[in-house]
Amino acid sequence: MEKAVEVRDLTVAYRDNPVLWDVDLDVSSGTLMAIVGPNGAGKTTLIKAILGLVKPAAGQIRVLGKPYQEVASSVGYVPQRGSVDWDFPTSVIDIVLMGLYGRLGWIRRPRRKEHEEAMIALEKVGMVDFAHRQISQLSGGQQQRVFLARALVQNAHLYLMDEPFQGVDATTEHAIIEILRTLRSSGTTVLVVHHDLQTVSSYFDEVLLLNVRKIASGPVSDVFTDTNLRLTYGGRIAIIRGTM
Amino acid sequence: MEQFFDDYTLRTVTLGVAILGVVSGGLGVFAVLRRQSLLGDAVSHAALPGIGLAFILTGSKAALVLMVGAGLAGWLATSVVLLVTVNTRVKYDSALGLVLSVFFGAGLVLLTFIQRSPDADQAGLDSFLFGQAASLVLEDVMTMTILGGLSLVILIVFWKEFKLLIFDPEYAHSLVLPVRRLDFGLTTLLVIAIVIGLQTVGVVLMSAMIIAPAAAARQWTDNLGTMTVVSMIMGALSGVGGVFLSASTSDLPTGPIIVIFASGIVFISIFFAPHRGIAWEQVRRRIQNRRLKSEAVLLDLFRLAKTHETLEYPHMEAALRVIHPRTGTLRRQLRGLEEKGLVKMSDNGAWALSQSGIKVCQELMNQHTP
């Protein structure tokens, strides 16, 4: 099966401390995969390494069979919404249009066609009515959906989402799940940094358990076991895994 | 006014500060939104040794020569700040302070050295400390116009890339935009904006011309393009206003007056701008308070009536006064509610909810108990 992401022997270090250590990962096309692990496990770093945002100390990464630079336009990134200043003076649709900057290239401005695409993306996340709203007026869940729309407008083959469910309302959570399922049915691969262990088995096909080193990865039913979770989170964990 | 059109020097100076205001106002927006306001301060202070060295090496006081020196020194300073932050545990603000004072100190030493050297035609270099608008000649203004105009054109050409860079650099990187080169470009434009103002406003106060118009403009709009234009206008206004004020009153230094003008605009904007202004916020809060209070009175009538057979059961004001002791306010609120048709006064002076008042109360109760 074709691989959407291939990571070999990836090590990322920050001031001599390994953040990721010797991680191997294969993600098949069309998979919904959760990346799970405690704080400081290197989940965000893994996503950033795949995107070329952090330099690995060692290892290779191939995305859609090629180096990231060559396929960047087919990869959509949804960063943590806390990573930007939401008091920035601009509107919702303007943020979504940013997803098309790579395709537009230099100097060209977004035109009617791009605006229509942005509106379609906003429609998918249920934010059409907010298109011309100032972004500082959005709730956390709405901010998250705007970021999602910005990635969706790219029509990517691979999506990397950093904690999209973090602190969002029920409406947003449902909207995101709907989008994840639509993406999967169209053969798109999605990697999601996820915190809520209760929902892993109901939302995702596969899971990567990460704590600096890879603990396990594969189909949720095989990998998401008490033993592996204890290995990931250390002995302290006392979670009741949902069977929903 | 008449004097202005006759006075060649004043015209030149006015043109110069207007251009300086437009350029620093425009680029200041990007510096302020990136939280790099203090970088501007470091760059302008660091420009001083550059000016000194440029003069020592070339013996020329031409605007372009000194600006190149200032620009290179400013650039060196930002690079040092970056190097220090990346390679040591010194934090960004400390690195800025460090670089600013070291460069500025070196600049003062150089200026003193130049002033003491007997054969040099050194007069006027120390005016770079606090600026001397009156020393602007047409040639200087031409240099400022070309450099400033060029940087504004570059800003417009790469508008969307710069916008994405300051809003979300990591996302820009994920789209494989050359983030580092864009960053380099934007910082260079900022350095140019600072350098062209040094002769007029001086190294000590120049950063105010970067920060003030942008900070003021942010208060009036929620659109980056509009904010940039407003900031340019405010920059030009402060410049021109400052020149007029100092020209009409003898012995007032132009640079500081310009900065005071700009600060005045910031002050007005922070207080009186709609939506974001402090005054506006106060008014909104007062209206909100009044609404909450009259809602409370309405709900109290509702609760009192609930204990009776009909929700329209009237109560005397005295019964309400137990809960709302300030008589004057209570009566005013009852009258207000009466005007809206939510309550009515019966013949014996007792107050009762109307049908629409009851409806409003039920909706309010639903809101509060979701």
Coordinates of C-alpha atoms in Angstrom, one line a residue:
Chain A
M1 CA 0.0 0.0 0.0
E2 CA 1.2 3.5 -0.8
K3 CA 2.6 5.4 2.2
A4 CA 1.5 8.9 3.0
V5 CA 4.2 9.4 5.6
E6 CA 7.4 7.5 6.1
V7 CA 9.6 8.4 9.0
R8 CA 12.9 6.5 9.5
D9 CA 15.2 6.7 12.6
L10 CA 14.0 10.3 13.4
T11 CA 15.8 12.0 16.2
V12 CA 15.2 15.6 17.1
A13 CA 17.1 17.2 20.0
Y14 CA 16.8 20.5 21.8
R15 CA 20.1 21.5 23.5
D16 CA 21.3 17.9 23.7
N17 CA 18.0 16.7 25.1
P18 CA 16.3 14.3 22.7
V19 CA 12.7 15.4 22.1
L20 CA 12.2 12.5 19.6
W21 CA 14.5 9.6 19.7
D22 CA 14.9 7.1 16.9
V23 CA 11.2 7.2 15.8
D24 CA 10.0 5.1 12.9
L25 CA 6.5 5.5 11.5
D26 CA 4.6 4.4 8.4
V27 CA 1.2 5.9 7.7
S28 CA -0.8 4.4 4.8
S29 CA -2.8 6.6 2.5
G30 CA -6.3 7.2 3.6
T31 CA -5.7 6.5 7.3
L32 CA -7.1 8.6 10.2
M33 CA -4.3 8.4 12.8
A34 CA -4.2 9.8 16.3
I35 CA -0.9 10.8 17.8
V36 CA -1.2 10.2 21.5
G37 CA 1.2 10.7 24.4
P38 CA 1.9 12.7 27.6
N39 CA 3.0 16.4 27.6
G40 CA 6.5 16.8 26.3
A41 CA 6.3 13.5 24.4
G42 CA 7.3 15.1 21.1
K43 CA 3.9 15.0 19.4
T44 CA 4.0 18.5 18.1
T45 CA 7.7 18.2 17.3
L46 CA 6.9 15.1 15.1
I47 CA 4.3 17.0 13.1
K48 CA 6.7 20.0 12.7
A49 CA 9.5 17.7 11.7
I50 CA 7.3 16.2 9.0
L51 CA 6.5 19.7 7.8
G52 CA 10.2 20.7 7.8
L53 CA 9.6 23.3 10.5
V54 CA 12.2 21.7 12.9
K55 CA 15.5 20.3 11.7
P56 CA 16.0 16.6 12.7
A57 CA 19.4 15.7 14.2
A58 CA 19.2 12.4 12.3
G59 CA 16.8 10.4 10.2
Q60 CA 14.8 10.7 7.0
I61 CA 11.2 11.8 6.4
R62 CA 9.3 11.2 3.1
V63 CA 5.9 12.7 2.6
L64 CA 3.7 11.2 -0.2
G65 CA 6.8 9.4 -1.4
K66 CA 8.9 12.6 -1.8
P67 CA 10.8 15.1 0.3
Y68 CA 8.4 17.6 1.9
Q69 CA 9.5 20.6 -0.2
E70 CA 8.3 18.9 -3.4
V71 CA 4.8 18.1 -2.1
A72 CA 4.1 21.0 0.2
S73 CA 1.1 22.1 -1.8
S74 CA -0.5 18.7 -1.1
V75 CA -0.1 19.0 2.6
G76 CA -2.4 20.9 4.9
Y77 CA -1.3 22.1 8.3
V78 CA -3.6 23.0 11.2
P79 CA -1.5 24.5 13.9
Q80 CA -2.5 24.9 17.6
R81 CA -4.8 27.8 17.6
G82 CA -2.9 29.3 20.5
S83 CA 0.1 29.7 18.3
V84 CA -1.1 33.0 16.7
D85 CA -2.3 36.4 17.9
W86 CA -6.1 36.4 17.3
D87 CA -6.2 40.2 17.8
F88 CA -4.5 40.5 14.4
P89 CA -6.5 43.1 12.3
T90 CA -8.1 40.9 9.7
S91 CA -11.3 39.0 8.8
V92 CA -12.1 35.3 8.8
I93 CA -12.2 34.9 5.0
D94 CA -8.8 36.6 4.8
I95 CA -7.3 33.9 7.1
V96 CA -8.9 31.2 5.0
L97 CA -7.5 32.7 1.8
M98 CA -4.0 32.4 3.3
G99 CA -4.3 28.6 2.6
L100 CA -4.1 29.5 -1.1
Y101 CA -1.0 31.7 -0.9
G102 CA 1.3 28.8 -1.8
R103 CA -0.7 28.1 -5.0
L104 CA -1.1 31.7 -5.9
G105 CA 2.6 32.3 -5.9
W106 CA 4.3 35.7 -5.7
I107 CA 2.5 39.0 -6.4
R108 CA -0.8 37.6 -7.5
R109 CA -3.7 38.5 -5.2
P110 CA -6.7 36.3 -4.4
R111 CA -9.5 37.0 -6.8
R112 CA -13.1 36.0 -7.1
K113 CA -12.3 32.3 -7.8
E114 CA -10.2 32.1 -4.6
H115 CA -12.9 33.8 -2.6
E116 CA -15.4 31.3 -3.8
E117 CA -13.1 28.4 -2.8
A118 CA -12.6 30.0 0.6
M119 CA -16.4 30.3 1.0
I120 CA -16.8 26.6 0.2
A121 CA -14.2 25.7 2.8
L122 CA -16.0 27.9 5.4
E123 CA -19.2 26.2 4.5
K124 CA -17.6 22.8 5.3
V125 CA -16.8 24.0 8.8
G126 CA -20.1 25.8 9.3
M127 CA -18.7 29.3 9.4
V128 CA -20.1 31.0 6.3
D129 CA -22.0 33.5 8.3
F130 CA -18.7 34.6 9.9
A131 CA -16.8 35.2 6.7
H132 CA -16.4 38.9 7.2
R133 CA -16.2 38.8 11.0
Q134 CA -13.1 40.3 12.7
I135 CA -11.1 37.3 14.0
S136 CA -10.8 38.7 17.5
Q137 CA -14.5 38.2 17.9
L138 CA -14.4 34.5 17.5
S139 CA -14.8 31.9 20.2
G140 CA -12.1 29.2 20.6
G141 CA -14.1 26.7 18.7
Q142 CA -14.7 29.1 15.9
Q143 CA -11.0 30.0 15.7
Q144 CA -10.3 26.3 15.4
R145 CA -12.8 25.9 12.6
V146 CA -11.3 28.9 10.7
F147 CA -7.8 27.2 10.9
L148 CA -9.4 24.0 9.6
A149 CA -11.0 25.9 6.7
R150 CA -7.7 27.5 5.9
A151 CA -6.2 24.0 5.5
L152 CA -9.2 22.5 3.7
V153 CA -9.1 25.2 1.0
Q154 CA -5.8 23.6 0.0
N155 CA -7.5 20.4 -1.1
A156 CA -4.5 18.5 0.3
H157 CA -3.8 14.8 0.2
L158 CA -2.3 14.8 3.7
Y159 CA -3.5 16.8 6.7
L160 CA -1.5 17.3 9.9
M161 CA -3.6 18.7 12.8
D162 CA -2.1 19.8 16.1
E163 CA -4.7 19.3 18.9
P164 CA -7.8 20.4 16.9
F165 CA -10.1 19.2 19.7
Q166 CA -8.3 21.2 22.4
G167 CA -10.8 23.2 24.4
V168 CA -13.5 23.4 21.7
D169 CA -17.3 23.3 22.2
A170 CA -19.4 20.3 21.2
T171 CA -20.5 21.9 17.9
T172 CA -16.9 22.3 16.8
E173 CA -16.0 18.8 17.9
H174 CA -18.8 17.4 15.8
A175 CA -17.9 19.6 12.9
I176 CA -14.3 18.4 13.0
I177 CA -15.3 14.7 13.3
E178 CA -17.6 15.1 10.3
I179 CA -14.7 16.6 8.3
L180 CA -12.3 13.9 9.3
R181 CA -14.8 11.3 8.1
T182 CA -15.4 13.1 4.8
L183 CA -11.6 13.3 4.3
R184 CA -11.1 9.6 5.0
S185 CA -13.9 8.6 2.6
S186 CA -12.1 10.6 -0.1
G187 CA -8.9 8.8 0.6
T188 CA -7.1 11.6 2.4
T189 CA -4.7 10.9 5.1
V190 CA -5.0 12.7 8.4
L191 CA -2.6 12.8 11.4
V192 CA -4.1 14.3 14.5
V193 CA -2.4 15.1 17.8
H194 CA -5.0 14.0 20.2
H195 CA -5.4 14.3 24.0
D196 CA -8.7 12.7 24.8
L197 CA -8.0 9.0 25.3
Q198 CA -11.7 8.2 25.7
T199 CA -12.5 9.1 22.1
V200 CA -9.4 7.6 20.3
S201 CA -11.2 4.3 19.4
S202 CA -14.3 6.0 18.1
Y203 CA -12.7 8.7 16.1
F204 CA -9.6 7.1 14.6
D205 CA -8.5 4.0 12.6
E206 CA -4.9 3.9 13.8
V207 CA -2.9 5.3 16.7
L208 CA 0.7 6.2 17.4
L209 CA 1.6 6.0 21.0
L210 CA 4.6 8.3 21.6
N211 CA 6.8 9.3 24.5
V212 CA 10.0 10.6 23.0
R213 CA 10.4 7.1 21.6
K214 CA 7.7 5.3 19.7
I215 CA 5.9 2.9 22.0
A216 CA 3.6 1.4 19.3
S217 CA 1.7 2.3 16.2
G218 CA -1.0 0.5 14.2
P219 CA -4.7 -0.2 14.2
V220 CA -6.4 1.1 17.3
S221 CA -7.8 -2.3 18.2
D222 CA -4.3 -3.9 18.1
V223 CA -2.2 -1.1 19.6
F224 CA -4.4 0.8 22.0
T225 CA -4.1 -1.6 24.9
D226 CA -3.7 -1.0 28.6
T227 CA -0.1 -2.4 28.5
N228 CA 0.9 0.0 25.8
L229 CA -0.8 3.0 27.5
R230 CA 1.0 2.2 30.7
L231 CA 4.2 2.1 28.8
T232 CA 3.4 5.5 27.2
Y233 CA 2.2 7.4 30.2
G234 CA 4.3 5.6 32.8
G235 CA 2.9 3.8 35.8
R236 CA 0.9 6.8 37.0
I237 CA -1.9 6.4 34.5
A238 CA -5.4 5.4 35.7
I239 CA -7.6 5.9 32.7
I240 CA -10.8 4.1 32.0
R241 CA -10.8 3.6 28.3
G242 CA -14.2 4.1 26.8
T243 CA -15.6 1.3 24.7
M244 CA -17.9 3.6 22.6
Chain B
M1 CA 0.4 80.1 6.0
E2 CA 1.5 82.7 3.5
Q3 CA 4.9 82.6 5.1
F4 CA 4.9 78.9 4.6
F5 CA 4.6 79.1 0.8
D6 CA 7.2 81.7 0.6
D7 CA 9.7 80.0 2.9
Y8 CA 11.7 77.6 0.8
T9 CA 13.4 75.9 3.8
L10 CA 10.1 75.4 5.6
R11 CA 8.6 73.8 2.5
T12 CA 11.5 71.4 2.1
V13 CA 11.3 70.5 5.8
T14 CA 7.6 69.9 5.7
L15 CA 7.9 67.7 2.7
G16 CA 10.7 65.8 4.3
V17 CA 8.8 65.1 7.6
A18 CA 5.6 64.2 5.7
I19 CA 7.5 61.6 3.7
L20 CA 9.3 60.3 6.9
G21 CA 5.9 60.1 8.6
V22 CA 4.3 58.1 5.8
V23 CA 7.2 55.6 5.5
S24 CA 7.6 55.1 9.3
G25 CA 3.9 54.9 9.8
G26 CA 3.5 52.3 7.1
L27 CA 6.3 50.0 8.1
G28 CA 5.6 50.7 11.8
V29 CA 2.4 48.8 11.4
F30 CA 4.3 45.6 10.6
A31 CA 6.8 46.1 13.4
V32 CA 4.1 46.8 16.0
L33 CA 2.0 43.8 14.9
R34 CA 5.0 41.6 15.0
R35 CA 5.8 42.9 18.5
Q36 CA 9.1 44.2 17.3
S37 CA 8.6 47.8 18.4
L38 CA 11.6 47.6 20.6
L39 CA 13.7 46.3 17.7
G40 CA 13.1 49.7 16.1
D41 CA 14.5 51.4 19.2
A42 CA 17.6 49.2 19.1
V43 CA 18.1 49.8 15.4
S44 CA 17.8 53.6 15.7
H45 CA 20.2 53.8 18.7
A46 CA 22.6 51.4 17.0
A47 CA 22.6 53.6 13.9
L48 CA 24.7 56.3 15.7
P49 CA 28.1 54.6 15.4
G50 CA 27.3 53.8 11.8
I51 CA 26.8 57.5 11.1
G52 CA 30.1 58.4 12.9
L53 CA 32.1 55.7 11.1
A54 CA 30.6 56.6 7.7
F55 CA 31.7 60.2 8.3
I56 CA 35.2 59.2 9.5
L57 CA 35.7 56.9 6.5
T58 CA 34.4 59.2 3.8
G59 CA 34.6 62.7 5.3
S60 CA 31.3 63.3 3.6
K61 CA 28.1 64.5 5.3
A62 CA 25.8 63.6 2.3
A63 CA 22.5 62.1 3.5
L64 CA 23.0 59.0 1.5
V65 CA 26.4 58.2 2.8
L66 CA 25.4 58.7 6.4
M67 CA 22.1 56.7 5.8
V68 CA 24.1 53.8 4.4
G69 CA 26.4 53.9 7.5
A70 CA 23.4 54.1 9.8
G71 CA 21.6 51.3 8.0
L72 CA 24.5 48.9 8.1
A73 CA 25.0 49.5 11.8
G74 CA 21.3 49.1 12.4
W75 CA 21.4 45.8 10.5
L76 CA 24.5 44.6 12.4
A77 CA 22.6 45.4 15.6
T78 CA 19.6 43.3 14.7
S79 CA 21.9 40.4 13.6
V80 CA 23.7 40.6 16.9
V81 CA 20.4 40.6 18.8
L82 CA 19.4 37.5 16.9
L83 CA 22.7 35.8 17.4
V84 CA 22.7 36.5 21.2
T85 CA 19.1 35.2 21.5
V86 CA 19.7 32.0 19.5
N87 CA 23.1 31.1 21.0
T88 CA 22.9 32.1 24.6
R89 CA 20.3 32.0 27.3
V90 CA 19.9 35.7 27.3
K91 CA 16.3 36.6 26.5
Y92 CA 15.2 38.7 23.6
D93 CA 14.4 41.9 25.6
S94 CA 17.7 41.8 27.5
A95 CA 19.6 41.2 24.2
L96 CA 17.9 44.3 22.7
G97 CA 18.8 46.4 25.7
L98 CA 22.3 45.2 25.7
V99 CA 22.9 45.8 22.0
L100 CA 21.1 49.2 22.1
S101 CA 23.3 50.5 24.9
V102 CA 26.6 49.1 23.6
F103 CA 26.1 50.5 20.1
F104 CA 24.7 53.8 21.4
G105 CA 27.7 54.1 23.8
A106 CA 30.1 53.4 20.9
G107 CA 28.3 56.0 18.8
L108 CA 28.7 58.7 21.5
V109 CA 32.4 57.9 21.8
L110 CA 32.8 58.3 18.0
L111 CA 30.9 61.5 18.0
T112 CA 33.0 63.0 20.7
F113 CA 36.2 61.8 18.9
I114 CA 35.0 63.5 15.7
Q115 CA 34.2 66.7 17.4
R116 CA 37.6 66.9 18.9
S117 CA 39.5 66.2 15.7
P118 CA 40.6 69.7 14.6
D119 CA 40.6 69.5 10.9
A120 CA 37.2 67.9 10.3
D121 CA 34.1 69.8 9.1
Q122 CA 32.2 68.1 11.9
A123 CA 29.5 70.5 12.6
G124 CA 26.0 69.1 12.6
L125 CA 26.7 65.4 13.2
D126 CA 25.6 65.7 16.8
S127 CA 22.2 66.9 15.6
F128 CA 21.6 63.2 14.8
L129 CA 21.1 62.7 18.6
F130 CA 17.8 64.6 18.8
G131 CA 17.4 65.5 15.1
Q132 CA 17.4 68.8 13.4
A133 CA 14.6 69.2 10.9
A134 CA 15.8 72.6 9.8
S135 CA 19.0 71.1 8.5
L136 CA 17.1 69.2 5.8
V137 CA 17.9 70.3 2.3
L138 CA 16.1 69.3 -0.9
E139 CA 18.8 66.7 -1.7
D140 CA 18.1 65.0 1.6
V141 CA 14.4 65.0 1.0
M142 CA 15.0 63.4 -2.5
T143 CA 17.1 60.7 -0.9
M144 CA 14.4 60.1 1.7
T145 CA 11.7 60.0 -1.0
I146 CA 13.6 57.5 -3.2
L147 CA 14.5 55.2 -0.3
G148 CA 11.2 55.4 1.4
G149 CA 9.2 55.1 -1.8
L150 CA 11.2 52.1 -2.8
S151 CA 10.5 50.4 0.6
L152 CA 6.8 51.1 0.4
V153 CA 6.6 49.7 -3.2
I154 CA 8.3 46.5 -1.9
L155 CA 5.9 46.4 1.0
I156 CA 2.9 46.5 -1.4
V157 CA 4.4 44.0 -3.9
F158 CA 4.9 41.4 -1.2
W159 CA 1.9 42.5 0.8
K160 CA 0.2 39.1 1.2
E161 CA 3.5 37.3 2.0
F162 CA 4.5 39.8 4.7
K163 CA 1.0 39.6 6.1
L164 CA 1.2 35.9 6.5
L165 CA 4.7 36.2 7.8
I166 CA 3.6 38.4 10.7
F167 CA 0.4 36.5 11.4
D168 CA 1.6 32.9 11.3
P169 CA 5.2 32.3 10.2
E170 CA 5.1 28.6 10.8
Y171 CA 2.1 28.2 8.5
A172 CA 3.9 30.3 5.9
H173 CA 6.8 27.9 6.3
S174 CA 4.6 24.9 5.8
L175 CA 3.5 26.5 2.4
V176 CA 7.3 26.6 1.6
L177 CA 7.3 30.4 1.5
P178 CA 10.9 31.5 2.0
V179 CA 10.2 32.7 5.6
R180 CA 13.8 33.6 6.4
R181 CA 14.3 35.7 3.3
L182 CA 10.9 37.4 3.9
D183 CA 11.9 38.1 7.4
F184 CA 15.2 39.5 6.2
G185 CA 13.4 41.7 3.7
L186 CA 10.9 43.1 6.2
T187 CA 13.6 43.9 8.7
T188 CA 15.6 45.6 6.0
L189 CA 12.5 47.8 5.1
L190 CA 12.1 48.6 8.8
V191 CA 15.8 49.6 9.0
I192 CA 15.3 51.9 6.0
A193 CA 12.2 53.5 7.5
I194 CA 14.2 54.3 10.6
V195 CA 17.3 55.5 8.9
I196 CA 15.6 58.0 6.7
G197 CA 14.1 59.7 9.8
L198 CA 17.3 60.0 11.9
Q199 CA 18.4 63.4 10.6
T200 CA 15.0 64.9 11.4
V201 CA 13.9 63.2 14.6
G202 CA 17.2 61.8 15.9
V203 CA 18.3 58.4 17.0
V204 CA 16.9 58.7 20.6
L205 CA 13.3 59.4 19.6
M206 CA 13.0 57.8 16.1
S207 CA 11.4 54.6 17.4
A208 CA 8.4 56.6 18.5
M209 CA 7.8 57.4 14.9
I210 CA 7.7 53.7 14.2
I211 CA 5.5 52.8 17.2
A212 CA 3.2 55.7 17.8
P213 CA 1.3 56.1 14.4
A214 CA 0.8 52.3 14.2
A215 CA -0.4 51.9 17.8
A216 CA -2.8 54.8 17.2
A217 CA -4.0 53.4 13.9
R218 CA -4.8 50.0 15.4
Q219 CA -7.4 51.6 17.6
W220 CA -9.5 52.8 14.6
T221 CA -9.7 49.8 12.4
D222 CA -9.7 46.0 12.2
N223 CA -8.3 45.8 8.7
L224 CA -4.6 45.6 8.0
G225 CA -4.7 47.7 4.8
T226 CA -6.8 50.4 6.4
M227 CA -4.6 50.3 9.4
T228 CA -1.5 50.9 7.3
V229 CA -3.0 53.8 5.4
V230 CA -4.3 55.4 8.7
S231 CA -0.9 54.9 10.2
M232 CA 0.8 56.6 7.3
I233 CA -1.6 59.6 7.5
M234 CA -1.1 59.9 11.3
G235 CA 2.7 59.7 10.8
A236 CA 2.6 62.5 8.2
L237 CA 0.2 64.5 10.4
S238 CA 2.5 64.3 13.4
G239 CA 5.5 65.3 11.3
V240 CA 3.8 68.3 9.6
G241 CA 2.1 69.3 12.8
G242 CA 5.4 69.2 14.7
V243 CA 7.2 71.3 12.0
F244 CA 4.5 74.0 12.1
L245 CA 4.4 74.2 15.8
S246 CA 8.1 74.4 16.1
A247 CA 8.4 76.9 13.2
S248 CA 5.8 79.2 14.7
T249 CA 7.4 79.2 18.1
S250 CA 11.1 80.0 18.1
D251 CA 13.6 77.7 19.7
L252 CA 11.4 74.6 20.0
P253 CA 13.3 71.5 18.8
T254 CA 11.4 69.9 15.9
G255 CA 12.2 66.3 16.5
P256 CA 10.8 66.2 20.1
I257 CA 7.8 68.2 19.1
I258 CA 7.0 65.8 16.3
V259 CA 7.2 62.9 18.8
I260 CA 5.0 64.8 21.3
F261 CA 2.5 65.3 18.4
A262 CA 2.5 61.6 17.6
S263 CA 2.0 60.7 21.3
G264 CA -0.9 63.1 21.4
I265 CA -2.5 61.2 18.5
V266 CA -1.9 57.9 20.4
F267 CA -3.5 59.3 23.5
I268 CA -6.6 60.5 21.7
S269 CA -6.8 57.1 19.9
I270 CA -6.5 55.0 23.0
F271 CA -9.3 57.0 24.7
F272 CA -11.7 58.0 22.1
A273 CA -11.5 55.5 19.2
P274 CA -14.8 53.6 18.7
H275 CA -15.0 50.0 19.8
R276 CA -11.4 49.8 21.2
G277 CA -11.2 53.2 22.9
I278 CA -11.4 53.4 26.7
A279 CA -14.1 56.0 26.7
W280 CA -16.2 53.9 24.4
E281 CA -15.7 50.9 26.6
Q282 CA -17.0 53.0 29.6
V283 CA -20.1 54.1 27.8
R284 CA -20.8 50.6 26.7
R285 CA -20.4 49.3 30.2
R286 CA -22.7 51.9 31.6
I287 CA -25.4 51.0 29.1
Q288 CA -25.0 47.4 29.9
N289 CA -25.2 48.1 33.7
R290 CA -28.4 50.0 33.3
R291 CA -30.0 47.2 31.2
L292 CA -28.9 44.6 33.8
K293 CA -30.4 46.7 36.6
S294 CA -33.8 47.2 35.0
E295 CA -33.8 43.5 34.1
A296 CA -33.3 42.8 37.7
V297 CA -36.3 44.9 38.7
L298 CA -38.4 43.2 36.1
L299 CA -37.4 39.8 37.3
D300 CA -38.2 40.8 40.9
L301 CA -41.7 41.8 39.9
F302 CA -42.0 38.4 38.2
R303 CA -40.8 36.5 41.3
L304 CA -43.2 38.4 43.5
A305 CA -46.1 37.8 41.1
K306 CA -45.4 34.1 40.9
T307 CA -46.6 33.6 44.5
H308 CA -50.0 34.9 43.4
E309 CA -52.7 33.4 41.2
T310 CA -51.9 35.6 38.2
L311 CA -48.5 36.7 36.9
E312 CA -50.1 40.1 36.3
Y313 CA -50.7 40.6 40.0
P314 CA -49.7 44.2 40.9
H315 CA -47.3 45.1 43.7
M316 CA -46.7 48.4 45.5
E317 CA -43.4 50.1 45.0
A318 CA -42.7 49.6 48.7
A319 CA -42.5 45.9 48.2
L320 CA -39.8 46.3 45.5
R321 CA -38.0 48.9 47.6
V322 CA -37.1 46.2 50.1
I323 CA -34.9 44.7 47.4
H324 CA -33.9 47.9 45.7
P325 CA -33.3 50.5 48.4
R326 CA -32.5 53.5 46.2
T327 CA -35.9 55.0 45.5
G328 CA -35.0 57.4 42.8
T329 CA -33.2 54.7 40.7
L330 CA -36.1 52.2 41.2
R331 CA -38.7 54.7 40.1
R332 CA -36.7 55.7 37.0
Q333 CA -36.3 52.1 36.1
L334 CA -40.0 51.3 36.5
R335 CA -40.8 54.3 34.3
G336 CA -38.3 53.1 31.8
L337 CA -39.9 49.6 31.8
E338 CA -43.3 51.2 31.5
E339 CA -42.2 53.1 28.4
K340 CA -41.1 49.8 26.8
G341 CA -44.6 48.4 27.7
L342 CA -43.2 45.7 29.9
V343 CA -44.9 46.9 33.1
K344 CA -48.0 49.0 33.8
M345 CA -49.2 51.0 36.8
S346 CA -52.6 50.2 38.1
D347 CA -55.0 52.8 39.5
N348 CA -53.9 52.4 43.1
G349 CA -50.3 53.1 42.2
A350 CA -49.1 49.4 42.2
W351 CA -46.9 48.0 39.5
A352 CA -47.8 44.9 37.4
L353 CA -46.2 43.0 34.6
S354 CA -47.8 43.3 31.2
Q355 CA -48.1 40.3 28.9
S356 CA -45.0 41.2 27.0
G357 CA -43.2 41.8 30.3
I358 CA -44.1 38.3 31.4
K359 CA -42.8 36.9 28.1
V360 CA -39.5 38.8 28.5
C361 CA -39.1 37.4 32.0
Q362 CA -39.7 33.9 30.9
E363 CA -37.1 34.2 28.2
L364 CA -34.6 35.7 30.7
M365 CA -35.3 32.8 33.1
N366 CA -34.6 30.3 30.3
Q367 CA -31.3 32.0 29.5
H368 CA -30.1 31.9 33.0
T369 CA -31.0 28.2 33.5
P370 CA -29.8 26.5 30.4

